[in-house]
Coordinates of C-alpha atoms in Angstrom, one line a residue:
Chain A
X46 CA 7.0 23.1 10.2
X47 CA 4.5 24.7 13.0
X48 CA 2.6 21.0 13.1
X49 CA 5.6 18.5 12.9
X50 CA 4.8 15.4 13.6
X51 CA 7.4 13.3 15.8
X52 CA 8.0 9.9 16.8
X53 CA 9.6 8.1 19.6
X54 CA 12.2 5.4 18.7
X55 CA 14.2 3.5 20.7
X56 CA 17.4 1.6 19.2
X57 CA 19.5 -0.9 20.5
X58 CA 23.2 0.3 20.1
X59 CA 25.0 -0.9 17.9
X60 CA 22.4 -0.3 15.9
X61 CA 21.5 -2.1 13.0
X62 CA 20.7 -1.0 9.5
X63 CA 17.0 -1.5 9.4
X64 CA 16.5 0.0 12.5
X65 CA 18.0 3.3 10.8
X66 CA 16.0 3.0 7.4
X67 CA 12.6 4.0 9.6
X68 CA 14.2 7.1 11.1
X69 CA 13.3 10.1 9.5
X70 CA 14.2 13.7 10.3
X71 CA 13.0 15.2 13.7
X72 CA 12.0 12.1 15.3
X73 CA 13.0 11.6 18.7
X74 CA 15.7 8.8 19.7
X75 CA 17.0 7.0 22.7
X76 CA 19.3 4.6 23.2
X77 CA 19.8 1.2 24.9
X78 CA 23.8 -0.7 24.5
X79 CA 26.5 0.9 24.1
X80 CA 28.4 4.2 22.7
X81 CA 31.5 5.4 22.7
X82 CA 33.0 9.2 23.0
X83 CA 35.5 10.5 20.1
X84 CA 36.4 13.8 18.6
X85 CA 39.3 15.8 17.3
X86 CA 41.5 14.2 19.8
X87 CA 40.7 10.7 18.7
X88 CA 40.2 12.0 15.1
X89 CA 43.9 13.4 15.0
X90 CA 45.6 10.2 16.5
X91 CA 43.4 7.5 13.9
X92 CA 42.9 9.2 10.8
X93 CA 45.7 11.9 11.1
X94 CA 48.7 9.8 12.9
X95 CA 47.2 6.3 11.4
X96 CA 47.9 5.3 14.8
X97 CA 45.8 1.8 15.1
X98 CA 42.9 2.1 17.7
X99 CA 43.4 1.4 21.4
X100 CA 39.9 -0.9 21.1
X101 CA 37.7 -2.6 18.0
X102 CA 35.8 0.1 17.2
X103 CA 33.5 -1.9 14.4
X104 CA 32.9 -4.9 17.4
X105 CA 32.1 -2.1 20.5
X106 CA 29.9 0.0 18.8
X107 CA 28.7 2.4 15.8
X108 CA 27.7 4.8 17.7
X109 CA 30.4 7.4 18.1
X110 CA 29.4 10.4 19.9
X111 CA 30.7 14.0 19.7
X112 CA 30.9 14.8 23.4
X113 CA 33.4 15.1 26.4
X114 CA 31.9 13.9 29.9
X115 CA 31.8 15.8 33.3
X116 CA 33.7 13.2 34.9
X117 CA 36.0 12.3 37.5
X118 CA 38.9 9.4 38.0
X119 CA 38.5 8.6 41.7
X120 CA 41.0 7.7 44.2
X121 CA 40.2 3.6 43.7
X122 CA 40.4 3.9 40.3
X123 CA 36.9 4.4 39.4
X124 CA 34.9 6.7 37.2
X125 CA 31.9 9.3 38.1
X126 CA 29.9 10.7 35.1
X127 CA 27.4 13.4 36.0
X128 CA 26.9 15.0 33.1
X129 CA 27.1 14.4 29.4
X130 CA 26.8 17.5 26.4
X131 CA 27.5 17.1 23.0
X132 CA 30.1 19.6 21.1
X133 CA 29.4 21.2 18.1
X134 CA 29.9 18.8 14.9
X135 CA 30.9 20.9 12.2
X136 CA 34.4 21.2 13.3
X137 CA 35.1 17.2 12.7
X138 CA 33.9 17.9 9.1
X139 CA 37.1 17.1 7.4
X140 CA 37.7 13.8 9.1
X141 CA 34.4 12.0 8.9
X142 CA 35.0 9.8 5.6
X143 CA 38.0 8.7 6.5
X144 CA 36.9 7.9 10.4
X145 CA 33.5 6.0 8.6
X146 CA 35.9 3.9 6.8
X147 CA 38.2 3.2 9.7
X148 CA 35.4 2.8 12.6
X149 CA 32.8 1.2 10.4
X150 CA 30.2 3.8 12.6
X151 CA 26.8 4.2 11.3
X152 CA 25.3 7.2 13.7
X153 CA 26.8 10.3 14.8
X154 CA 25.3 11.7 17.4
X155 CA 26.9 15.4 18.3
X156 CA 25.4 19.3 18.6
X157 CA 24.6 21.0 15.8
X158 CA 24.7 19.1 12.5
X159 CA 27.2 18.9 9.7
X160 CA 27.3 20.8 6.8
X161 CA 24.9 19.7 4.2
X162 CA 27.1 18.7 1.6
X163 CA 28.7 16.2 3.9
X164 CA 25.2 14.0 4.4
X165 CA 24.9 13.8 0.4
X166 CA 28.7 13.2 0.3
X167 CA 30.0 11.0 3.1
X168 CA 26.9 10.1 5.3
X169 CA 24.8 9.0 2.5
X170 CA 27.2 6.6 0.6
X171 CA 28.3 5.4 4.0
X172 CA 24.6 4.5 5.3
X173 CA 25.0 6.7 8.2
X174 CA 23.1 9.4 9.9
X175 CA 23.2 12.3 12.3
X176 CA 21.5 12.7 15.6
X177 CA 21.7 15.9 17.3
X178 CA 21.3 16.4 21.2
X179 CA 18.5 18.7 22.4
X180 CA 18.5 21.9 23.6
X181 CA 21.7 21.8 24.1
X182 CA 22.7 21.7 27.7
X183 CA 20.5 18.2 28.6
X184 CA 23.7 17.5 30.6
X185 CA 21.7 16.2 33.1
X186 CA 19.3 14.0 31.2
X187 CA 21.7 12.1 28.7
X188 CA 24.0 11.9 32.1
X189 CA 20.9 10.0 33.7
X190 CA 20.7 7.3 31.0
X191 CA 24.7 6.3 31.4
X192 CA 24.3 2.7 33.5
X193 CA 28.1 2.4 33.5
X194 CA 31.6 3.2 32.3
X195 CA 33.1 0.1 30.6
X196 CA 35.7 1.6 29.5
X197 CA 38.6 4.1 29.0
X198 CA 41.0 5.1 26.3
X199 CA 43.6 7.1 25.9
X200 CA 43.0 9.2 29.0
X201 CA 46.5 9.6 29.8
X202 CA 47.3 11.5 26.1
X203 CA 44.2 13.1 25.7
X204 CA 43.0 14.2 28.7
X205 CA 39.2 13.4 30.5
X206 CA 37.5 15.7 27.6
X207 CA 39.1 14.2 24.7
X208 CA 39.6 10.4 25.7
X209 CA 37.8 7.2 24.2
X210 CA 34.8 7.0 27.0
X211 CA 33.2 3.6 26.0
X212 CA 29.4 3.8 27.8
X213 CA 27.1 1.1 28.7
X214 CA 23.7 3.1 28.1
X215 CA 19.9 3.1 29.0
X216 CA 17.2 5.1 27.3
X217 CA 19.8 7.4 26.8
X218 CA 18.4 10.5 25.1
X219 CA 16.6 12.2 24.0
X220 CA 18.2 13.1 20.3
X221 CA 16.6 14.6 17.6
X222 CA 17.1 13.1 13.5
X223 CA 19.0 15.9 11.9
X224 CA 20.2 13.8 9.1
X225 CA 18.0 10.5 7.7
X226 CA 19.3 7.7 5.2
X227 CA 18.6 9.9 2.7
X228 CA 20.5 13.0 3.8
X229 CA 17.5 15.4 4.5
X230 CA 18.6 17.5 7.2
X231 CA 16.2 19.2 9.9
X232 CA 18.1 22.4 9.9
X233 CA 18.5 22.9 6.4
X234 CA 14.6 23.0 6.6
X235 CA 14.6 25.6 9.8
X236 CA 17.0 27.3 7.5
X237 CA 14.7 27.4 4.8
X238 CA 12.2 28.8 6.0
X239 CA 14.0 31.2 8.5
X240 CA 15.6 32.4 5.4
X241 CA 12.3 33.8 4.0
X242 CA 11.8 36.6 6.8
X243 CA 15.6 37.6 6.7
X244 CA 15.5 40.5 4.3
X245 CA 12.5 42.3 5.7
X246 CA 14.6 42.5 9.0
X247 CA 17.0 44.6 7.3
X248 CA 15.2 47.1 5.6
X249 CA 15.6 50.3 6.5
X250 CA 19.5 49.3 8.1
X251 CA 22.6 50.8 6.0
X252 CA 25.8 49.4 5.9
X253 CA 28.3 50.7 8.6
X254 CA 31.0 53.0 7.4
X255 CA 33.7 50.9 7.9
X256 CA 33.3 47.4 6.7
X257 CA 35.3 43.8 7.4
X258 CA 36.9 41.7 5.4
X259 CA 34.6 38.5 5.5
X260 CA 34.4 35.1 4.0
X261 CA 30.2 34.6 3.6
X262 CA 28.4 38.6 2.7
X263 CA 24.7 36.6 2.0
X264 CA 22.8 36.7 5.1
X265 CA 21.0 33.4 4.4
X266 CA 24.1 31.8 4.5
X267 CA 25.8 29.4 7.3
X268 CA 29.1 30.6 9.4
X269 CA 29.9 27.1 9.6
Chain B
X182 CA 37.8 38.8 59.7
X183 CA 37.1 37.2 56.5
X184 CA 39.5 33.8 56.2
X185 CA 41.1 31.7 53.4
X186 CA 38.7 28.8 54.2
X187 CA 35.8 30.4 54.6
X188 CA 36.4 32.0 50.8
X189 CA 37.4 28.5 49.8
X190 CA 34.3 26.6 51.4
X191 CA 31.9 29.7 50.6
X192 CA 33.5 29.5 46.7
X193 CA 33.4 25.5 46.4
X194 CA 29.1 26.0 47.5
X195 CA 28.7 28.8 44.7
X196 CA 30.1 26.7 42.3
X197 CA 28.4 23.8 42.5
X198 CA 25.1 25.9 42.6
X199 CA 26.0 27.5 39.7
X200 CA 26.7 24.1 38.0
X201 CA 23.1 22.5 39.3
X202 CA 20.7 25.2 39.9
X203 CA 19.5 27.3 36.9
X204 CA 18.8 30.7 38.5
X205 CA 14.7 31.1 39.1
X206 CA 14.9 34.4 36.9
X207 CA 16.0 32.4 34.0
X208 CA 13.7 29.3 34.4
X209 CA 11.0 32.0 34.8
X210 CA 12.1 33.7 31.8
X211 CA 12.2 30.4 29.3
X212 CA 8.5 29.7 31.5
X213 CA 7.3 32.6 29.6
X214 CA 8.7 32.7 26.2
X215 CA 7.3 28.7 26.1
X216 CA 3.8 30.4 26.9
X217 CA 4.2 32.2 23.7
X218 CA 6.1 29.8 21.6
X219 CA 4.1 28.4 18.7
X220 CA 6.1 26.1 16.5
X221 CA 6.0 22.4 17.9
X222 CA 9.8 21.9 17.7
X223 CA 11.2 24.5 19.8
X224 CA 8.9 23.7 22.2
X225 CA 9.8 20.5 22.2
X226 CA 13.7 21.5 23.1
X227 CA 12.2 24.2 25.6
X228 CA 10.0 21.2 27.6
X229 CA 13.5 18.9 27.0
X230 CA 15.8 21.8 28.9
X231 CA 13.0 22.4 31.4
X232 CA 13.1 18.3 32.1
X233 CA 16.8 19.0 31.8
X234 CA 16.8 21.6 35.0
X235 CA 14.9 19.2 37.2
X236 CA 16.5 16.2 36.9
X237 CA 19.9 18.5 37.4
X238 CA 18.6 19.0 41.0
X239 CA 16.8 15.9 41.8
X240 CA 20.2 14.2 40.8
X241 CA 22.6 16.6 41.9
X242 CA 24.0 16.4 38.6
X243 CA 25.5 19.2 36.7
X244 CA 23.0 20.4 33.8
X245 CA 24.8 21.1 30.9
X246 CA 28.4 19.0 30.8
X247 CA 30.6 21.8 29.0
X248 CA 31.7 23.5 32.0
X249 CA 32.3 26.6 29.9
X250 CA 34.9 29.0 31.7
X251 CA 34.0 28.9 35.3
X252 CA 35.5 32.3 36.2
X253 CA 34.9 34.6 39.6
X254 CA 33.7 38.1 39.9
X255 CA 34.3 39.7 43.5
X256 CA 33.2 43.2 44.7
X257 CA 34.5 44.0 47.9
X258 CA 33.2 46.3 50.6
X259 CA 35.7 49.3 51.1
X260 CA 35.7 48.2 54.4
X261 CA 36.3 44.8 54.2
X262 CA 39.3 42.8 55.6
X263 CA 40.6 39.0 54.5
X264 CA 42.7 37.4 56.8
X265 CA 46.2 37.2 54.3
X266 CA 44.5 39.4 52.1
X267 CA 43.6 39.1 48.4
X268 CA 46.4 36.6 47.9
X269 CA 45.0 34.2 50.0
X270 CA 41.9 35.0 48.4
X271 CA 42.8 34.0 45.0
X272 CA 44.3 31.2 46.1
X273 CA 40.8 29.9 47.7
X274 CA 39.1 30.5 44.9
X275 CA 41.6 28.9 42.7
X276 CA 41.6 26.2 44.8
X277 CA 37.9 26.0 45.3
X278 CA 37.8 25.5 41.3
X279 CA 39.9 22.7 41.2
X280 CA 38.0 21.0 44.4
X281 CA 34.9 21.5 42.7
X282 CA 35.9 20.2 39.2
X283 CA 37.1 16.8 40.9
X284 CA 33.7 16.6 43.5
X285 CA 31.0 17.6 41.3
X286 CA 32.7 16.6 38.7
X287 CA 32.8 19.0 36.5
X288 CA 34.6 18.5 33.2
X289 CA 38.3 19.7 33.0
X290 CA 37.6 22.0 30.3
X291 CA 40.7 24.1 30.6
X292 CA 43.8 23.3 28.7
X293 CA 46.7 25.4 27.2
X294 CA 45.8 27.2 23.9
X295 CA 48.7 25.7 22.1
X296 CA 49.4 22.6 23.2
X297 CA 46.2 21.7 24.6
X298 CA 47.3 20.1 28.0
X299 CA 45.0 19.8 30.3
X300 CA 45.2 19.7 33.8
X301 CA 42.0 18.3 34.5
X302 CA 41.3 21.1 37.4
X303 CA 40.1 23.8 35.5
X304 CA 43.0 25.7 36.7
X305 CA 46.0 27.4 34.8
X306 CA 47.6 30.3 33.7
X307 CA 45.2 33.3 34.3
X308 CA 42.1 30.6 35.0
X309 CA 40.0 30.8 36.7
X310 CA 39.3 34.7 35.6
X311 CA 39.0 37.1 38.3
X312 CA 37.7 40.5 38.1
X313 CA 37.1 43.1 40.7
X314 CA 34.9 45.7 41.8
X315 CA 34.3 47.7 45.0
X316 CA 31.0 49.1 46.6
X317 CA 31.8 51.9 49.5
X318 CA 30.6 51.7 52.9
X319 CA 30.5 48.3 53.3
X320 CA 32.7 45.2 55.4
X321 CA 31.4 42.3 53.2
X322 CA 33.1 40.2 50.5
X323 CA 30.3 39.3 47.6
X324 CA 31.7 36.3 45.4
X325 CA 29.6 36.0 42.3
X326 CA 30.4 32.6 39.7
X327 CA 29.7 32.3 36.7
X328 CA 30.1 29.1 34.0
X329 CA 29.0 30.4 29.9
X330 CA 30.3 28.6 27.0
X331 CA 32.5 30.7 24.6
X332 CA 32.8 29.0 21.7
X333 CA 29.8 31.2 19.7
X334 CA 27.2 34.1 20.1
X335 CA 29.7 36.8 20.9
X336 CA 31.1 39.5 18.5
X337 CA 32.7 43.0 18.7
X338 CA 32.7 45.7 15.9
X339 CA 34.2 49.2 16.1
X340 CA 31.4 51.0 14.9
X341 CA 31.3 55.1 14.5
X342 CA 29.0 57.4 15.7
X343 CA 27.3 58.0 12.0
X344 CA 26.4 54.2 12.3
X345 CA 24.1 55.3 15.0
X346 CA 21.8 53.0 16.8
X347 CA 20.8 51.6 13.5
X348 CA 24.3 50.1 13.1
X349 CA 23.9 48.4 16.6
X350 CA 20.5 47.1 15.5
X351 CA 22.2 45.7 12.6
X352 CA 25.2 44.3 14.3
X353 CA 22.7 42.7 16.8
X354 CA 20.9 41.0 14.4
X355 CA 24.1 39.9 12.6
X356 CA 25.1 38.5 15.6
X357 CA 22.0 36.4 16.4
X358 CA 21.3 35.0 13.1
X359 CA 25.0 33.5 12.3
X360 CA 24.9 32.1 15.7
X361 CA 21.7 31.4 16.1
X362 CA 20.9 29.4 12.8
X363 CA 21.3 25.2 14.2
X364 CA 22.0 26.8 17.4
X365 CA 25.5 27.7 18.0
X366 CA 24.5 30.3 20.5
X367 CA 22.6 27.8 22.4
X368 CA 19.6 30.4 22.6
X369 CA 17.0 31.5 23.6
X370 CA 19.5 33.5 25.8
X371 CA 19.9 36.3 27.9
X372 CA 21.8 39.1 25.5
X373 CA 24.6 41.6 27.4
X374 CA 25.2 44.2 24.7
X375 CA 28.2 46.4 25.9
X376 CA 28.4 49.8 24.1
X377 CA 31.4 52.5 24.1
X378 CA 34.8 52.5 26.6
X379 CA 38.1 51.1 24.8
X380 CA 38.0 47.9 22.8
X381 CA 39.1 45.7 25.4
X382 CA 36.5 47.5 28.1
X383 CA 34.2 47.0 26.1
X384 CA 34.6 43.3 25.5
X385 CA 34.3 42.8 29.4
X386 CA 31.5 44.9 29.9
X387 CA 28.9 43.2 27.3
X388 CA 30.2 40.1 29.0
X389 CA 28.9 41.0 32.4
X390 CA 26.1 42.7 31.2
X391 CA 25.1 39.0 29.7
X392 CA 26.1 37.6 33.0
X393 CA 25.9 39.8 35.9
X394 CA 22.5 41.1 35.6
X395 CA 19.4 38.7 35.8
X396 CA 16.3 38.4 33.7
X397 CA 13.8 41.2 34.0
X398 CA 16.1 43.8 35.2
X399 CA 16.4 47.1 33.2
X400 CA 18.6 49.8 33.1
X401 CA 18.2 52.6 35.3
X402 CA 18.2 54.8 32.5
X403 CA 14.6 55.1 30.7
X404 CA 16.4 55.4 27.2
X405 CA 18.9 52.7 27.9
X406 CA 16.1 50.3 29.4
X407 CA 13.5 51.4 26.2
X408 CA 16.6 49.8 24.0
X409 CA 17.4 47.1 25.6
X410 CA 13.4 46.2 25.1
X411 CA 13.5 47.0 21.1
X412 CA 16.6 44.7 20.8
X413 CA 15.0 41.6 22.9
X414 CA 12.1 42.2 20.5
X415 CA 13.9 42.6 17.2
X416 CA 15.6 39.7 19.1
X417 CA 12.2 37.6 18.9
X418 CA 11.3 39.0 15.3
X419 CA 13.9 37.1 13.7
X420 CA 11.9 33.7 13.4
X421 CA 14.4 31.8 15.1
X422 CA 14.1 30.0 18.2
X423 CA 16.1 27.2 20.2
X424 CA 18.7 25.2 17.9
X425 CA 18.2 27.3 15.3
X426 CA 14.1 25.6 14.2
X427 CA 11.4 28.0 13.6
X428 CA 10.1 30.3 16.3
X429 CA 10.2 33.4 18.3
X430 CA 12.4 32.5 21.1
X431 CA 16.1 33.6 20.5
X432 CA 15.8 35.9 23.5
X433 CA 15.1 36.0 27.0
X434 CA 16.0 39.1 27.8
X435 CA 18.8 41.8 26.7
X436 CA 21.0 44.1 29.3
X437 CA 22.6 47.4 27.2
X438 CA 25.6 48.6 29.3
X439 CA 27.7 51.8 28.1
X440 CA 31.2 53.2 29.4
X441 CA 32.4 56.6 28.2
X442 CA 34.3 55.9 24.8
X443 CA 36.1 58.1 22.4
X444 CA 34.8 60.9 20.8
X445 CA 35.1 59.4 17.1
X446 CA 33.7 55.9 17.8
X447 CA 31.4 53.9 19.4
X448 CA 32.4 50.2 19.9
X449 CA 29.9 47.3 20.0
X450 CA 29.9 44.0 21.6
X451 CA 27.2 41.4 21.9
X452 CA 27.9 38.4 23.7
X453 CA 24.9 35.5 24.5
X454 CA 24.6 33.7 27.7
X455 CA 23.0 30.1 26.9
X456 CA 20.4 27.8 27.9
X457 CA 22.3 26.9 30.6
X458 CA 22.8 30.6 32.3
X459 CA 25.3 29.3 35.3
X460 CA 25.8 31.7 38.1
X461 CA 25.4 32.0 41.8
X462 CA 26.5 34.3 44.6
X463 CA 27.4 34.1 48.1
X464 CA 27.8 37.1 50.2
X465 CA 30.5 36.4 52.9
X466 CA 29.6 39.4 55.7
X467 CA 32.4 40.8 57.8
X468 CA 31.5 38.4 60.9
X469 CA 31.7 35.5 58.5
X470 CA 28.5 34.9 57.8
X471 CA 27.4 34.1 54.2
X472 CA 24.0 34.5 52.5
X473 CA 23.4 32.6 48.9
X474 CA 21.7 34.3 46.0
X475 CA 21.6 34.2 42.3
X476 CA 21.3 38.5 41.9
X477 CA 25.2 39.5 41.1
X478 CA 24.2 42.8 42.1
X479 CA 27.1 44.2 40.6
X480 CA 25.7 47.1 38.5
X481 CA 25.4 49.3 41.4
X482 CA 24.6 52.7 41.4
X483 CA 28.1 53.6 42.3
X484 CA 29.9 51.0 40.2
X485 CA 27.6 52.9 37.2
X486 CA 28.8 56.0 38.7
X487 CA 29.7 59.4 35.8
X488 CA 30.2 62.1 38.4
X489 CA 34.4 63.5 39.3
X490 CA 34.1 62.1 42.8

């Protein structure tokens, strides 16, 4: 992994399906069009409520991004974005199949990754993949690339942080393949090969006298 | 006399530094653990965040959109005197928070725990978080802010004192590599390891040690500073690096911070402050001046204080 080799692709949201068969892991993406915001919030209300969404979601974009906006409602009605971070994925596990079938989106883009079962098991049969943010406070950056708000959803019952933020986007990124077509994931490979180096950091270290109930004991596994 | 507005005004400026402007100690500290970073991907994120700091101030844009906890520490002068007293200074600062959140803007991450209204200020029931401390001989007011994530990176572990400093080691590096592994901890970051007092003490003072002391700075004590050193660079040994890829940078730099504790145990807690290290301080002066910094200063030697008087 010490000579990966990236490239710099730049899709036109909503994206199409052969734009996302040449994307492979750890290539670096921005984005032209449009996105839209949604996590637990909107998860809860669509998949858990079957409430019917406040927009078309298949005809706006499908793009959905795991993220809440630093943003303000001004006096006149308008909006002000400065800053946009993503939140970490793995928490929106349980509701992805059923939002993939209802939103008919073909790229997350969020912090962190899902787990890996979830690419061969809902991202794979649904043609989608996973982009992760970089670093991963580029608030600054992705906030740069948002040309306009065109929209608003449910801000009322959810709040700035959790509404429907429909954005009108230029070379927004950058964002980093975690998850192709295929479901090879970019930090099940970091994993990997952390993994090799974990025991030898041990050695030598005892248990503590009192131990913790816990749900994972391997050290080469994931909390998440 | 120190006033409400002042506070208020002084508070609002802190903040949006904080939000902006990633301390120089911190940039310089990513700086050099890119130097030795050899594994393309992290530097890849580490050039992204450095990009990421510069367009934060050429745009006057926040860096990093999760506002975390924007919370206050003060330490007031013995001798210093607020015009309505620490009421009215709570209030500016509370108020200061919910200015800032709608100018900024900063993103209203504060809701209820249970029904998860928001208020879209950042304000509520005991938010912002203010903690106090007092330096003697003095007539100023220092305000410091800080903004950290809280979602990962942190732990706490009664340990005993036949665990010894291998079972902080081993805790430590617990602690980095379930957080650090597709980085939760949003790492490399600057490590506040708080060691002994009661459980809750010693909660709050690993937190400030993370976020109240600033990259480079050791412990006055040699032993405590020679640890703090072999954690940053069991720290760095792990393999890990930004988001979790390959690499040596899970670490910029590790503050160790002990309390008095009970004689059968010695609790632990390790808590990470992230890529985006907000915090800025303004020192409001008795006359009403104010001075602008990023150095808490809050460790003092008297706040670290063991003697009776």
């Amino acid at each position: 992994m010490s000579n990966f080799r990236q490239k710099i692709v730049r899709l036109q949201a909503p994206v199409s399906d052969s734009d996302l068969k040449q994307l492979e892991i750890g290539d670096v993406v921005y984005f032209d069009g449009v996105i839209y915001t949604g996590r637990e919030g909107v998860y809860r209300k669509i998949v858990d409520e079957q409430l019917t969404p406040p927009l078309d979601l298949s005809k706006t974009s499908n793009v959905n991004f795991h993220c809440s906006p630093a943003a303000a409602v001004q006096a006149d009605g308008s909006y002000t974005v400065g800053a946009v971070t993503a939140t970490a994925s793995f928490r929106f596990s349980k509701w992805m199949q059923k939002w993939f079938d209802i939103s008919g989106c073909k790229v997350v883009i969020g912090k962190g990754g899902m787990p890996v079962e979830d690419y061969s098991q809902v991202f794979v049969p649904t043609g989608a993949v996973y982009l992760t943010t970089v670093g991963y406070g580029t608030g600054a950056l992705l906030g740069r690339g948002i040309k306009q708000v065109l929209d608003v959803h449910w801000l009322e019952e959810l709040g700035i942080a959790q509404a429907i933020w429909v954005l009108d986007v230029a070379e927004f990124g950058p964002f980093l393949v975690e998850s192709d077509l295929d479901g090879n994931s970019l930090f099940e490979q970091s994993n990997r090969a952390i993994d090799e180096n974990i025991e030898s950091l041990y050695k030598g270290l005892k248990e503590p006298a009192l131990r913790r109930f816990g749900e994972t004991t391997q050290r080469t596994d994931e909390v998440i | 006399m120190i006033t409400e507005n002042s506070i208020q005004d002084a508070a609002l400026a802190i903040t949006r530094q904080a939000a902006i402007r990633i301390p120089d100690d911190y940039r310089n500290g990513i700086r050099n653990i890119r130097e030795t970073e050899q594994n393309s991907l992290s530097c890849f994120v580490l050039d992204t965040m450095i990009d990421n700091w510069d367009i934060a101030v050429a745009d006057q844009r926040p860096m990093c959109a999760d506002t975390g906890l924007p919370r206050y520490y003060v330490k007031f002068g013995n001798e210093v005197s607020i015009k309505g007293g620490f009421v009215a200074l709570e209030r500016a600062l509370r108020r200061a928070t919910a200015e800032a959140t709608q100018t900024i803007p900063l993103r209203p991450n504060r809701v209820h725990p249970l029904t998860r209204e928001d208020f879209n200020n950042n304000v509520g029931a005991r938010a912002p978080e203010i903690e106090y401390s007092v330096e003697p001989d003095a007539d100023w007011l220092d305000i410091t802010t800080v903004h950290k994530g809280g979602l990962f990176g942190t732990d706490y572990r009664m340990l005993f004192p036949g665990d010894g400093w291998d079972g902080v080691k081993k805790m430590f590096l617990d602690t980095m590599i379930q957080f650090g592994r597709r980085g939760l901890a949003c790492q490399p970051a600057i490590v506040g390891v708080g060691v002994g007092g009661s459980k809750d003490a010693c909660m709050v003072l690993g937190k400030q040690a993370a976020c109240l002391r600033v990259v480079g700075d050791r412990h006055p004590d040699p032993k405590i500073a020679e640890l703090e050193d072999e954690l940053k660079e069991l720290g760095n040994q792990i393999g890990m690096g930004p988001m979790g890829f390959v690499g040596n940078s899970m670490v910029v730099d590790c503050h160790i911070e002990v309390a008095h504790t009970h004689t059968g145990g010695m609790p632990v807690s390790i808590h990470s402050f992230c890529l985006s290290s907000r915090r800025a301080v303004v020192r409001i002066n008795g006359n009403g001046d104010t001075e602008f910094r990023t150095d808490p200063q809050w460790f003092t030697p008297y706040h670290r204080r063991e003697e009776l008087e």
